Each structure stands twice: as C-alpha cells, then as structure tokens.
Short mmCIF file of C-alpha atoms (C1' of nucleotides) in Angstrom, two decimals:
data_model
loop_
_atom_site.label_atom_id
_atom_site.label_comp_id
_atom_site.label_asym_id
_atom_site.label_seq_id
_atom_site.Cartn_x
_atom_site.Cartn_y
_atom_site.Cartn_z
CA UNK A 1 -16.11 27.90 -17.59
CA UNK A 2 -12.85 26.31 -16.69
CA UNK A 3 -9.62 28.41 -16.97
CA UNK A 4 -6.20 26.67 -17.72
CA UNK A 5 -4.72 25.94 -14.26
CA UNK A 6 -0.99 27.72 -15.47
CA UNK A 7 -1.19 30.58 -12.71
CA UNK A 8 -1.88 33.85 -13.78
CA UNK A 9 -5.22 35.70 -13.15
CA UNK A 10 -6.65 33.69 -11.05
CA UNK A 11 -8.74 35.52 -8.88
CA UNK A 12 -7.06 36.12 -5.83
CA UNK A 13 -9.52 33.72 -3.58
CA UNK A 14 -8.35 30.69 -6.12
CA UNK A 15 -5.06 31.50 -5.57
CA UNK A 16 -5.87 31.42 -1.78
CA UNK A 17 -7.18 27.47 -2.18
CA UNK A 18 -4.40 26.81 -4.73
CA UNK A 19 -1.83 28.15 -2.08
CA UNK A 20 -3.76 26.15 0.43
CA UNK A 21 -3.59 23.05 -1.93
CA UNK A 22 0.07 23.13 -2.12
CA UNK A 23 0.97 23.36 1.34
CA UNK A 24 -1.18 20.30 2.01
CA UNK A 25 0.20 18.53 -0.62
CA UNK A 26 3.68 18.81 -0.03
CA UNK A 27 3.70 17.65 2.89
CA UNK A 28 1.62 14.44 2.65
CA UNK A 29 3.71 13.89 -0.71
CA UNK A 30 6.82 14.53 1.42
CA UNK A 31 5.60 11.70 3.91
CA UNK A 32 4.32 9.01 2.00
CA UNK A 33 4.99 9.42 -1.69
CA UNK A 34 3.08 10.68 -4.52
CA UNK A 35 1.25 7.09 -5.01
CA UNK A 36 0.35 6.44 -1.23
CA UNK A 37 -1.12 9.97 -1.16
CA UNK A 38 -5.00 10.08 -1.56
CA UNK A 39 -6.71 13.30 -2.91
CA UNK A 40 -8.94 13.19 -0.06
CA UNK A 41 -6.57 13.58 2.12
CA UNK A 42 -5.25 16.46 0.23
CA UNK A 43 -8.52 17.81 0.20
CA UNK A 44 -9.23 17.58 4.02
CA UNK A 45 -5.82 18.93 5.45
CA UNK A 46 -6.75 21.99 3.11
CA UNK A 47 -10.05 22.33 4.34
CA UNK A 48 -11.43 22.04 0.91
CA UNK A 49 -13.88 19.62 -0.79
CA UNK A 50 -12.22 16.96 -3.15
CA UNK A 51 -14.51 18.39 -5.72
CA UNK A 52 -12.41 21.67 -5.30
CA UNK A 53 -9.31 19.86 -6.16
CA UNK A 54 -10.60 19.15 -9.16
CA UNK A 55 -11.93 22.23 -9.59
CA UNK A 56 -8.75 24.25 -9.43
CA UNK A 57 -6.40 21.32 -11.22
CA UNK A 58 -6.67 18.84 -13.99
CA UNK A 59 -5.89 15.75 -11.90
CA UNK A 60 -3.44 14.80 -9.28
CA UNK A 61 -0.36 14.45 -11.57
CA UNK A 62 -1.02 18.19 -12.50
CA UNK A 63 -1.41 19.43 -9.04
CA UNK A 64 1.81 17.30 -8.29
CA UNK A 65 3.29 18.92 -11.27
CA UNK A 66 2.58 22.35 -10.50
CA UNK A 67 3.98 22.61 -6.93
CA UNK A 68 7.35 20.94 -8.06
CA UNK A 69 7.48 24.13 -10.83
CA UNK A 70 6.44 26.56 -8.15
CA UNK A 71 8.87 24.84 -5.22
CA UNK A 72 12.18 24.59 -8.04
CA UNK A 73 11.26 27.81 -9.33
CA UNK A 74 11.83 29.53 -5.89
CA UNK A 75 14.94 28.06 -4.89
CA UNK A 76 16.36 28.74 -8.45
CA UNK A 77 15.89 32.58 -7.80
CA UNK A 78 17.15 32.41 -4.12
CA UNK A 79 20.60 30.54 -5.66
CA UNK A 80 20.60 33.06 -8.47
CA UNK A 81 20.52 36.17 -6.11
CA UNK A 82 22.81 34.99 -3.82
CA UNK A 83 25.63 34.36 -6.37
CA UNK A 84 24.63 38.13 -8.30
CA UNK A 85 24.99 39.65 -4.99
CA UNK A 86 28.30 38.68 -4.07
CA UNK A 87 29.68 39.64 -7.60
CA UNK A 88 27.97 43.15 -7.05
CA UNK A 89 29.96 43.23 -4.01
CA UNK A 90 33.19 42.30 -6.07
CA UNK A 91 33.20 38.57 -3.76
CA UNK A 92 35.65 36.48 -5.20
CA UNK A 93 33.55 32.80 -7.05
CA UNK A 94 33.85 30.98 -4.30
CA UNK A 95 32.35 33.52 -1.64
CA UNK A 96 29.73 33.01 -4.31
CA UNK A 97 29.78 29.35 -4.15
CA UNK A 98 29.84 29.55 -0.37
CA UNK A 99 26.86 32.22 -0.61
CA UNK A 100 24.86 29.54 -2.47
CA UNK A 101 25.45 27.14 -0.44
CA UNK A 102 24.05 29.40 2.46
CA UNK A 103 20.78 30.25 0.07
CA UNK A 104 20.55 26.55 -0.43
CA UNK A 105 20.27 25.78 3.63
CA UNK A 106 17.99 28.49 3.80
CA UNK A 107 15.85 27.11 1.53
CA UNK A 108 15.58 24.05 3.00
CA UNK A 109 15.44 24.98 6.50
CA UNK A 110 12.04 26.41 5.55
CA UNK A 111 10.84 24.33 2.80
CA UNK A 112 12.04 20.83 4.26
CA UNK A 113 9.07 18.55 3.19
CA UNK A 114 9.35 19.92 -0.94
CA UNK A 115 13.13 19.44 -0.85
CA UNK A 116 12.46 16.07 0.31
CA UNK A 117 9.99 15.25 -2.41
CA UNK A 118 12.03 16.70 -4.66
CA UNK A 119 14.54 14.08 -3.77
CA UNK A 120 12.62 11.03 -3.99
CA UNK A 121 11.43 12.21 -7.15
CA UNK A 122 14.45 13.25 -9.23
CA UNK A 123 15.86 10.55 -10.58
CA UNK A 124 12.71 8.73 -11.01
CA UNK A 125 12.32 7.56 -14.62
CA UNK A 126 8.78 7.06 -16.65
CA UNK A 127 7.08 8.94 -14.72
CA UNK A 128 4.41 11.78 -16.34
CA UNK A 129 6.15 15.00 -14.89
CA UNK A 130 9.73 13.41 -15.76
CA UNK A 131 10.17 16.00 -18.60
CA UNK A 132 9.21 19.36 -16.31
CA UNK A 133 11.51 17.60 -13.81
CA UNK A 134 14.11 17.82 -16.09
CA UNK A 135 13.79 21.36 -17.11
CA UNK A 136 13.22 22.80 -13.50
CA UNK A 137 16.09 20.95 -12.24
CA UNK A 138 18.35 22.12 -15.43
CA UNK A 139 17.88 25.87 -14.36
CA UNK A 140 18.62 25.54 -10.72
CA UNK A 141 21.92 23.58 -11.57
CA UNK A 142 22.91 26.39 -14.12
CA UNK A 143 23.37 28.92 -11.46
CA UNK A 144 25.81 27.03 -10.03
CA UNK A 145 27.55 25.82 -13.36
CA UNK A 146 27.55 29.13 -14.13
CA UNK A 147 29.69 30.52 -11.41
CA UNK A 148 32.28 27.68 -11.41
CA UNK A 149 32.49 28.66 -15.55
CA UNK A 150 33.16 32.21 -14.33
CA UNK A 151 36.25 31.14 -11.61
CA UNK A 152 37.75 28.84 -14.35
CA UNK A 153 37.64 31.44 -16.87
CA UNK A 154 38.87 34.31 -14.56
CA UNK A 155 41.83 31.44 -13.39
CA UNK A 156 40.14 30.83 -9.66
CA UNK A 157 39.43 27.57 -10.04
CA UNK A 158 41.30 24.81 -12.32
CA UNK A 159 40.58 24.58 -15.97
CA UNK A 160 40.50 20.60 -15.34
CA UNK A 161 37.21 20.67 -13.30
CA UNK A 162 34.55 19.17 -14.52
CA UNK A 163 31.68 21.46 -14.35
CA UNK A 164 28.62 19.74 -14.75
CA UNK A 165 29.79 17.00 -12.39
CA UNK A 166 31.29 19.36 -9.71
CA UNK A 167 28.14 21.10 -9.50
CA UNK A 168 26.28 18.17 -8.87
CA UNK A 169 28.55 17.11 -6.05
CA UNK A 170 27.97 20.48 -4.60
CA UNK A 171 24.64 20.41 -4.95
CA UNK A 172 24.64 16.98 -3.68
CA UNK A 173 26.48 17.88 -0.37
CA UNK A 174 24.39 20.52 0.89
CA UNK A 175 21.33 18.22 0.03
CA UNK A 176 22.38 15.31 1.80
CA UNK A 177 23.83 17.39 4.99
CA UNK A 178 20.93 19.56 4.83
CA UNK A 179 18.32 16.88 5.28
CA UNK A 180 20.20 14.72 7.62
CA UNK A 181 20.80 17.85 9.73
CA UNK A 182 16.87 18.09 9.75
CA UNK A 183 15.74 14.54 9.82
CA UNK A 184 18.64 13.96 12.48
CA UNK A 185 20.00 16.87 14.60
CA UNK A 186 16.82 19.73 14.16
CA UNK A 187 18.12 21.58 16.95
CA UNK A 188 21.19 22.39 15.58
CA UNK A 189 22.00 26.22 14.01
CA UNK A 190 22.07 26.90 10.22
CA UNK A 191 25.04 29.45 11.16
CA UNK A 192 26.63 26.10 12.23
CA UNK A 193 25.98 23.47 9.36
CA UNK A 194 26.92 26.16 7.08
CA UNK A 195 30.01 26.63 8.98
CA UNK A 196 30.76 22.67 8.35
CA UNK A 197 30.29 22.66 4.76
CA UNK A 198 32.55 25.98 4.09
CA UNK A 199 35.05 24.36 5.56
CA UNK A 200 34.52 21.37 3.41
CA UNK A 201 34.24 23.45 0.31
CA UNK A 202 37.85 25.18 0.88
CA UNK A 203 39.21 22.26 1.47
CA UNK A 204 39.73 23.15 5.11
CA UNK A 205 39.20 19.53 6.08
CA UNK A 206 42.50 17.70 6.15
CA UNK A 207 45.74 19.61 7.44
CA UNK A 208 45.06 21.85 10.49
CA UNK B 1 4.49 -24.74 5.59
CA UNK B 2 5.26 -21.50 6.03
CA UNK B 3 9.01 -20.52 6.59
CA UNK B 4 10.09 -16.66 8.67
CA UNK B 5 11.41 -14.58 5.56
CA UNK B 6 13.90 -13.40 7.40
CA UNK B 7 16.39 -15.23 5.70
CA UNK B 8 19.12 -17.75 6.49
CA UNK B 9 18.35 -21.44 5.61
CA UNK B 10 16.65 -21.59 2.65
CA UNK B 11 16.85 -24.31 0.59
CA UNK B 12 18.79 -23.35 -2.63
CA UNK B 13 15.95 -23.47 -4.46
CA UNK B 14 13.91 -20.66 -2.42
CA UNK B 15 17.11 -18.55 -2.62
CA UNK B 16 16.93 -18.54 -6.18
CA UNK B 17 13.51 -17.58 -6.20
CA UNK B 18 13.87 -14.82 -3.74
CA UNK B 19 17.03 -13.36 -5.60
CA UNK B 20 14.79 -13.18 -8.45
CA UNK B 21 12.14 -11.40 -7.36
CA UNK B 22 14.40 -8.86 -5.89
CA UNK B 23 15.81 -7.87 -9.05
CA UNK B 24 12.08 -7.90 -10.31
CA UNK B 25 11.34 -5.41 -7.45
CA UNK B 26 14.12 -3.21 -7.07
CA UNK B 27 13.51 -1.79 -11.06
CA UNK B 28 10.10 -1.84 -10.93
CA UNK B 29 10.18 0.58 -7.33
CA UNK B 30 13.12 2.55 -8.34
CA UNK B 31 11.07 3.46 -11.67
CA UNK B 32 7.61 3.92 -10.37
CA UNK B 33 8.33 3.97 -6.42
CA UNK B 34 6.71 1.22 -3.94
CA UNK B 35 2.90 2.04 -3.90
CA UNK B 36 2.71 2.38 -7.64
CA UNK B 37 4.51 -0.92 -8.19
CA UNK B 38 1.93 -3.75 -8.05
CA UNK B 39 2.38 -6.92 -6.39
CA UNK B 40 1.31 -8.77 -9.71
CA UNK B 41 3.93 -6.85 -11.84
CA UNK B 42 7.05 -7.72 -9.37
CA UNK B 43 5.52 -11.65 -10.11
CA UNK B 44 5.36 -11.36 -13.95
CA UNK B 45 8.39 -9.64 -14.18
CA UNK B 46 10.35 -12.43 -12.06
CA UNK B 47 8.57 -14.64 -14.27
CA UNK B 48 6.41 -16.51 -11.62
CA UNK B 49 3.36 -16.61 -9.97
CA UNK B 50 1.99 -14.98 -7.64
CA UNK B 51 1.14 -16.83 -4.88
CA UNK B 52 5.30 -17.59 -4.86
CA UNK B 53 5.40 -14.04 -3.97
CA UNK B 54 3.41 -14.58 -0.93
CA UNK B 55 5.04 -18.29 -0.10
CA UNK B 56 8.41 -16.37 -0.25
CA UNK B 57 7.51 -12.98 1.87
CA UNK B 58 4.79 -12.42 4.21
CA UNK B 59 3.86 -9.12 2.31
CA UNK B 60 4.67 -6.59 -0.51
CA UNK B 61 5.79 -4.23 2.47
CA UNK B 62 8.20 -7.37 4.05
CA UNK B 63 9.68 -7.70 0.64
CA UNK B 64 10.54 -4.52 0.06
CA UNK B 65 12.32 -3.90 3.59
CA UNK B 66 14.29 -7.40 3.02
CA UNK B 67 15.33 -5.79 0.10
CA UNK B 68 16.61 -3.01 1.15
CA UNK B 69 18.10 -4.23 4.23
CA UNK B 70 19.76 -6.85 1.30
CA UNK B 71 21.09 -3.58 -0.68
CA UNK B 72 22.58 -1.70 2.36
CA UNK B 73 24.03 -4.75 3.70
CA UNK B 74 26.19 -4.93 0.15
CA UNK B 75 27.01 -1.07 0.25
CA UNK B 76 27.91 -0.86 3.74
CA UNK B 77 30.62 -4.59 3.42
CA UNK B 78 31.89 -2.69 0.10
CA UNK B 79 32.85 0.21 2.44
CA UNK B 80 34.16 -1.27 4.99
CA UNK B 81 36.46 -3.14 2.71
CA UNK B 82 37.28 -0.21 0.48
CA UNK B 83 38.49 1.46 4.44
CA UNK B 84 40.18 -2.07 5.77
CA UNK B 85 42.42 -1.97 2.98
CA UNK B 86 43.69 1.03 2.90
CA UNK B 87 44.30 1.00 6.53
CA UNK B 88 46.38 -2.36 6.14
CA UNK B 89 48.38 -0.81 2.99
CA UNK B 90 49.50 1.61 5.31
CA UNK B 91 47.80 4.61 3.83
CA UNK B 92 46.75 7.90 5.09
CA UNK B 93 42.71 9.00 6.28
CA UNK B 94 42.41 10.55 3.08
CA UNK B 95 43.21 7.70 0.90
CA UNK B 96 40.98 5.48 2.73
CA UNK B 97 38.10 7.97 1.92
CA UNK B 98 39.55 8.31 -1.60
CA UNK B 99 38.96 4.71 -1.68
CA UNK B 100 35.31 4.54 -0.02
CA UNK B 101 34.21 7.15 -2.77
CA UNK B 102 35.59 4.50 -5.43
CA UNK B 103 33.69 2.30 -3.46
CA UNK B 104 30.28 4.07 -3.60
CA UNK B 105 30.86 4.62 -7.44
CA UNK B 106 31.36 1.00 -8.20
CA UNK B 107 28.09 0.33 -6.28
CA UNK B 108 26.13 2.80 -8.07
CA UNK B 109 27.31 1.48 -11.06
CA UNK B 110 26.16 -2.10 -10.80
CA UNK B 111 23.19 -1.05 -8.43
CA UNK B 112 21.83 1.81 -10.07
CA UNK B 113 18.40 1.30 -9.51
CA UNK B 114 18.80 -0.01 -5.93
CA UNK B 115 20.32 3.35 -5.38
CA UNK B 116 17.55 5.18 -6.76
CA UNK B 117 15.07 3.75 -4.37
CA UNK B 118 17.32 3.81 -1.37
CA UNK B 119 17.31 7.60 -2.14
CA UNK B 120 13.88 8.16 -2.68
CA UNK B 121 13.12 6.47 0.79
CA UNK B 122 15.90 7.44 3.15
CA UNK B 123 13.93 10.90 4.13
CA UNK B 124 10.72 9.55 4.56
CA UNK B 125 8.87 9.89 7.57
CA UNK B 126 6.11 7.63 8.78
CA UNK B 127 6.34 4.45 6.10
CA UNK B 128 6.42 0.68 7.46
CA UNK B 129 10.14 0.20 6.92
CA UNK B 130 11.11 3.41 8.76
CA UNK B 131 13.08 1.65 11.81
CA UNK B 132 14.58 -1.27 9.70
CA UNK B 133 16.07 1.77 6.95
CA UNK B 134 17.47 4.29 10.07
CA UNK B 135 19.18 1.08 11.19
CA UNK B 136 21.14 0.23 8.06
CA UNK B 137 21.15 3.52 7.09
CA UNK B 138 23.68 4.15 10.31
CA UNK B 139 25.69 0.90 9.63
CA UNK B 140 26.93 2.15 6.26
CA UNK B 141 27.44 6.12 7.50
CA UNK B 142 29.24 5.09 10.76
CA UNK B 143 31.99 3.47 8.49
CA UNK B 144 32.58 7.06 6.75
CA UNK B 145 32.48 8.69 10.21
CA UNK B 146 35.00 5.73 11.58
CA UNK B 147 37.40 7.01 8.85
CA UNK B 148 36.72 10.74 9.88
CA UNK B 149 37.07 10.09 13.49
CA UNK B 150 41.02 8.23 12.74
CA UNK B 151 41.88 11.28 10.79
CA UNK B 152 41.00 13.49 13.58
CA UNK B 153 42.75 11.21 16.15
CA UNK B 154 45.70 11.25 14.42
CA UNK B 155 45.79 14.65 12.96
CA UNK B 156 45.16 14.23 9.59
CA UNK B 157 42.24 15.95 9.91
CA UNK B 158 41.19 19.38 11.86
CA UNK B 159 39.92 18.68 15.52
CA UNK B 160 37.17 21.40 14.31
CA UNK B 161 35.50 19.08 11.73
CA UNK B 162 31.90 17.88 12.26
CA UNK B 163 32.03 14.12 12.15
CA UNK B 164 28.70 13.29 11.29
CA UNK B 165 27.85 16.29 9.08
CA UNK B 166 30.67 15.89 7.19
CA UNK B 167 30.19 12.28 6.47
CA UNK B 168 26.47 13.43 5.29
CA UNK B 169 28.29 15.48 2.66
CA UNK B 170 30.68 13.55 2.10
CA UNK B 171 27.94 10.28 1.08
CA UNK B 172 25.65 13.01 -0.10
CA UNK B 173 28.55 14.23 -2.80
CA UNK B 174 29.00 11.06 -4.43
CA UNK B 175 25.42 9.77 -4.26
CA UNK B 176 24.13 12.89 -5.99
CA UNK B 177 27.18 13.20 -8.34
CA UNK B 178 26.84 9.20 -9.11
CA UNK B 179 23.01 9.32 -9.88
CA UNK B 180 23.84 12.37 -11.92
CA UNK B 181 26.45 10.52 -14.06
CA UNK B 182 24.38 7.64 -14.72
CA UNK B 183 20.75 9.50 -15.53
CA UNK B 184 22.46 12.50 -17.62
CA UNK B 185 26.38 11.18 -18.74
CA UNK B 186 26.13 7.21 -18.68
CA UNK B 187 28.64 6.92 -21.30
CA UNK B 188 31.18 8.66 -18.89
CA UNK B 189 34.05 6.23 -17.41
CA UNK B 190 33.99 5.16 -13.60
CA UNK B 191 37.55 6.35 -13.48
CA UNK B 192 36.79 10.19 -14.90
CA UNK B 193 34.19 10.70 -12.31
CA UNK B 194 35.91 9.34 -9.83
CA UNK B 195 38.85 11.59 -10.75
CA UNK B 196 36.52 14.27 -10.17
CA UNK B 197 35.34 13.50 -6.87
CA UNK B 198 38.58 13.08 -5.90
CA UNK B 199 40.03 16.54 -7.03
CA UNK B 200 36.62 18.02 -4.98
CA UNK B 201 37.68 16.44 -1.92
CA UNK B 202 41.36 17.07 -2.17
CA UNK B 203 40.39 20.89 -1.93
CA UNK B 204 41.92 20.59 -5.63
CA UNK B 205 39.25 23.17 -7.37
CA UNK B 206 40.11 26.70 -6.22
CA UNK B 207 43.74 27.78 -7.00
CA UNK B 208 45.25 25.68 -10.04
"C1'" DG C 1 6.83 -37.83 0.87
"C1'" DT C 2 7.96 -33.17 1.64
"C1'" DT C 3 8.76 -28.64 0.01
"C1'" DT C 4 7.94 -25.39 -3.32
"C1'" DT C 5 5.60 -23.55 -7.10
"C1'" DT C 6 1.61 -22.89 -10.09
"C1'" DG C 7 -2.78 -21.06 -11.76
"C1'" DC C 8 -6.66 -18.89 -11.05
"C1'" DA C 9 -10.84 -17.40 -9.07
"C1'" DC C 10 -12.41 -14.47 -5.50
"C1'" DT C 11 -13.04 -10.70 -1.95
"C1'" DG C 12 -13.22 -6.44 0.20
"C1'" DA C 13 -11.10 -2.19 0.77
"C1'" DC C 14 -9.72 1.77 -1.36
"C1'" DC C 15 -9.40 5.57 -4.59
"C1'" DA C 16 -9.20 8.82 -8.87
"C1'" DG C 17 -12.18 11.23 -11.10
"C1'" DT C 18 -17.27 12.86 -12.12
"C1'" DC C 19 -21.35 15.52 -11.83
"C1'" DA C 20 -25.69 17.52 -10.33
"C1'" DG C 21 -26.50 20.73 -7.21
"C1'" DT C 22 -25.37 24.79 -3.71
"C1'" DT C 23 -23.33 29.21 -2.27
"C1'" DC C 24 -22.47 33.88 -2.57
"C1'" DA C 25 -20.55 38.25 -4.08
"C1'" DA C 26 -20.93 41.37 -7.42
"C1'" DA C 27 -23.20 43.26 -11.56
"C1'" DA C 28 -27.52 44.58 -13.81
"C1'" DG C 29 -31.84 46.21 -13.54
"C1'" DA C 30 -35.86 48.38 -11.18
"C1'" DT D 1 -32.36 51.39 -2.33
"C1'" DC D 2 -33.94 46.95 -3.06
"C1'" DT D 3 -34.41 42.93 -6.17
"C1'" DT D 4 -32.91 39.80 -9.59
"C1'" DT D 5 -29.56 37.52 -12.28
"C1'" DT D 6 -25.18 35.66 -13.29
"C1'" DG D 7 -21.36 32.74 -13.02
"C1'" DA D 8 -17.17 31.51 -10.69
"C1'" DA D 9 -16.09 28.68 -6.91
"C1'" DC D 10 -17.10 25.01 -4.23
"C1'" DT D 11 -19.44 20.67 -2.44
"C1'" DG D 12 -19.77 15.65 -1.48
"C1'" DA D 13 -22.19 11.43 -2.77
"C1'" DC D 14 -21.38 8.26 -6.24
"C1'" DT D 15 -19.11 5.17 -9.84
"C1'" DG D 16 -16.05 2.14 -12.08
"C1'" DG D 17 -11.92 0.24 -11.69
"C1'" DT D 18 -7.78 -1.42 -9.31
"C1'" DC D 19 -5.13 -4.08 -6.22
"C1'" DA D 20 -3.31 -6.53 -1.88
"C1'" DG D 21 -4.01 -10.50 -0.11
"C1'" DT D 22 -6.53 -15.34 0.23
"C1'" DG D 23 -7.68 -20.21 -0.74
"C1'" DC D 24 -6.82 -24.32 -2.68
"C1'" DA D 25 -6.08 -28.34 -5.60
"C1'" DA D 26 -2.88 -30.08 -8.63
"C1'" DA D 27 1.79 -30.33 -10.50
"C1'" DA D 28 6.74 -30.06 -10.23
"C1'" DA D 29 11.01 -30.25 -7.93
"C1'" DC D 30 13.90 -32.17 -4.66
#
DNA sequence: GTTTTTGCACTGACCAGTCAGTTCAAAAGA
DNA sequence: TCTTTTGAACTGACTGGTCAGTGCAAAAAC
C-alpha cells in the first residue's frame, strides 16, 4: 500500500533512499535545471531503480517539491538560531544581522548546489511548486524582518527603513557574494567573505 | 541562403523578425526556464512560423545565447553611462554607484523578465551558453568594480575593501531587492526603492 | 530575381510515468 | 528450531507522447 510521501514514519531504510534521492537530485537540478533533468538520471546517481523513484514520490514535480521544503526549511532554522543566540547573549540587532549573515555563508558553503536551485527557481512564475515556493521563502525572510523590526523599535536602526525591502537587499547580498565567491574564488576563507560583507553592512565601506 | 546569426547586417526586415522573437523568448524562458520552453511556442507567440525560427538562428540553444548576450549588452551600456556621467558632473565614487543602482532599477523595470532568466542561469554549471554568459557576465561587473577601484585610488573608499566581492554584493543587493519589488510590491515607485537602496548603501540604517 | 517567410508533413531521439514481477526481512505458525 | 507467509521496498522493460530539427514548394516582400 502506498503511504503519502509527507515525511514522517517512513521506515528508516525509505528515508535512507529518500535521503539518497535528494542529494542526487539537487545537484543535477543545480546543473541543468529542473526541465533538462531526466529521472533516470536521478535514479542512477542514487543507485536506485527509476521504478524506486516512483515508488517513494508521486512524480518528479513532487520530489522537486519536497527537497526545496526540506533545503528552505534548514536554512530557516540555522538564520533563526543565529539571530536568538545573539539576543541571549544581550548582542546588540546588528551583531544579529551580522550573525545571520555568517549562518547564511555557512549554509551555503555546504549546501551550494540547493542554494543555487533555489535561485533559478524563485522568481519563476506558473510553475506547479510556485505556491510552496512562496511560503518557504516567506519564513526564511521573516527572521530577518523580524530583527530589523526589533532595532527600529528599540531605536537601533531608523524608523524610515523599509523592512521588507531592506531584508531582501540583505538577503540578496550575501546570495549573490556567496555564490560568486563559490562559482569564482572557491579557495577563498568564509572567515574572509564574511569579513567583506560586515564591513559592507556597517557601512564601513566609504571613509577610512 | 543561409546568413551567420551572429548579427550585424541584416536587412531591416530580418531585424524585425529577430527582435520579435526575442521578446517571444525571453517571457516564455523567464516563466518556464529554457528546456521547458518549446521551440514551437517561442514561434506562435512571435506570431510566425517556425521554420523562420530556424532561417533566423541556427538553433533554440543559439537563440537563446544571442539573447542573452543582447540583454547584458543593454545592462552593462546602461552602467557604464549611469558611471560616465557622474564622473563628468564632477561627483564623488559614491554618487556614481548611487547612480549605477538607479541604473540597475530602471533596467529591471523595463526588463523584468530578461532579468529573471539572466538570474536563473548565471550559476549554472555545464549548459551550452556557459562561456558566452561568464563573458558578459564580467563586462557588466567590471564596470561596478571600475567604480570601486577609483574610490579606493582616491580615498573615498577603505584600501581594505574587497573589490570584486563587494561589487557581487553590491549587484547582488539590487538584483534581489529589484526582483523582490516587482514579484511581491509592483505597485511600489522606482524612486521609493531606490531611496531604499540608497539609505542601505550610505550605511544610513543603524543609528538614526 | 533575390531574400525572407510560410505551412506543414515527417523523423528519430528522448523521456515521464506504469506495471508485472522480484527480493528479503520479519512475523506467524509448526 | 525450522518453515511458511506477508507485504513493504525495489526493479527495469515497456508505452505513449512530446519535441528539436528537417525538407521543400509556394508565396510574399523587397
């Protein structure tokens, strides 16, 4: 009998092929696109029949679906423990902004192919998993809307900031840095691209 | 007879033709991305036939790259006038990038969908166009660095700033805030983003 | 009279999804 | 202990459809 592919108790050997699913997936997504990706291709970098595909997910578009959940919904807990740590710690918002931004290299330094799919995806329109898109996305970009609410209500940051948009130009910068400091300078240190973007974040750019 | 796609002496005619089916293309591949897109729809939607398609471009693939070498080549003049006139106006490094990010906004805003694609391509690995994208790609990022590097020589900006990273972030902060703006806000002005932007990069958010 | 476009039939490769059958570990029965 | 049964998990050949690209004669545009 078939059991609704939204996680929990699967036995823990479909879990293994699921895991092993996703890992081949992202990366071939992350490569050629959702489209130019074949399921049997899929199937043979996992080492699994393309009947077991099948057997484990609805179709492609659900498989797809399901690792972009499981890849947002990590990163949206690393960003949210980074920012609850440094207020536990009594960090002033924009150690917490600069702690985020640090969660957020992190996160791509080890999960480079989904945060490049996740790129190429997001502002796709008409496509079927637009909608979960939409919600995963939405949560991760909370965490930081919610600590630039917090500065400008405790008077660290202006009251004229626009939050929504200033988030998104964060979130934008360490994207776009992030995965040019991959695709383009790999051997360079995380300690060292975070280093550029604090300074860019406090403004540390023009003057001395 | 068959003519080399590569542009430049084309009867008026052909121009027209080709114009068209880039518009055709570009919101058909920004929406559904370039394998799901379908040779026949980019004809129908252009409103011709087919085998015009192939008369015009030696392949779906040699369309596409035309295109987006087409698209970058608009961005990257747009830039590079946005920094020229500053420059000759007599104003300072920061202006001129105050400028540029007017610049990008105004592109995004007639060119959303180019954008879109541009975006969903830029990281990927292993596709046809790679070489032809890294190469116009770096045309339109060296003019952010060029503006970076003049601030440094002249001390507007720190001597500790990381030229290319920060010109990453720097594109990377408008391109996500711009795409942003237009899927989630379009009824937002050019000029209020762009305030925003500005105050971001003016180091105008922390302290009031 | 040359270039460009049209319309349309055709091909061959490719691919998502199906299904009848296999495997095997664990439970039930002896 | 040994045998049988069960069913979840997996397999891979197969199908039906799709699509890039071709070929070509006739029309339209220049």
């Amino acid at each position: 009998m078939e059991r609704s592919s939204t996680t929990p108790g699967g036995s823990a050997r479909r879990e293994a092929t699921r895991q092993k699913l996703y890992e081949a997936a992202v990366t071939l997504i992350a490569e050629q696109g959702f489209s130019a990706t074949t399921v049997d291709e899929i199937a043979e970098r996992a080492g699994v029949a393309k009947g077991t595909v099948y057997y484990n997910f609805a179709s492609k578009s659900v498989l797809f679906e399901e690792l972009l959940r499981h890849g947002v919904g990590l990163l949206t807990a690393s960003l949210r423990e980074a920012a609850e740590k440094t207020a536990g710690e009594g960090g002033s918002r924009v150690d917490a902004l600069d702690a985020m931004i640090r969660a957020g290299l992190v996160f791509i330094d080890r999960y480079p192919a989904f945060t490049q799919l996740y790129v190429a995806e997001l502002w796709r329109t008409n496509r079927a998993w637009q909608s979960t898109l939409m919600v995963v996305r939405q949560q991760a970009v909370a965490v930081v809307e919610g600590v630039l609410r917090e500065g400008v209500a405790n008077g660290e940051f202006s009251e004229e900031i626009d939050v929504p948009l200033t988030a998104a130009a964060l979130v934008g910068m360490v994207l776009v840095a992030a995965l040019d400091w991959k695709s383009f300078q790999p051997e360079r240190s995380l300690d060292d691209v975070h280093a550029a973007l604090s300074r860019l974040l406090q403004g540390r750019v023009s003057g001395r």
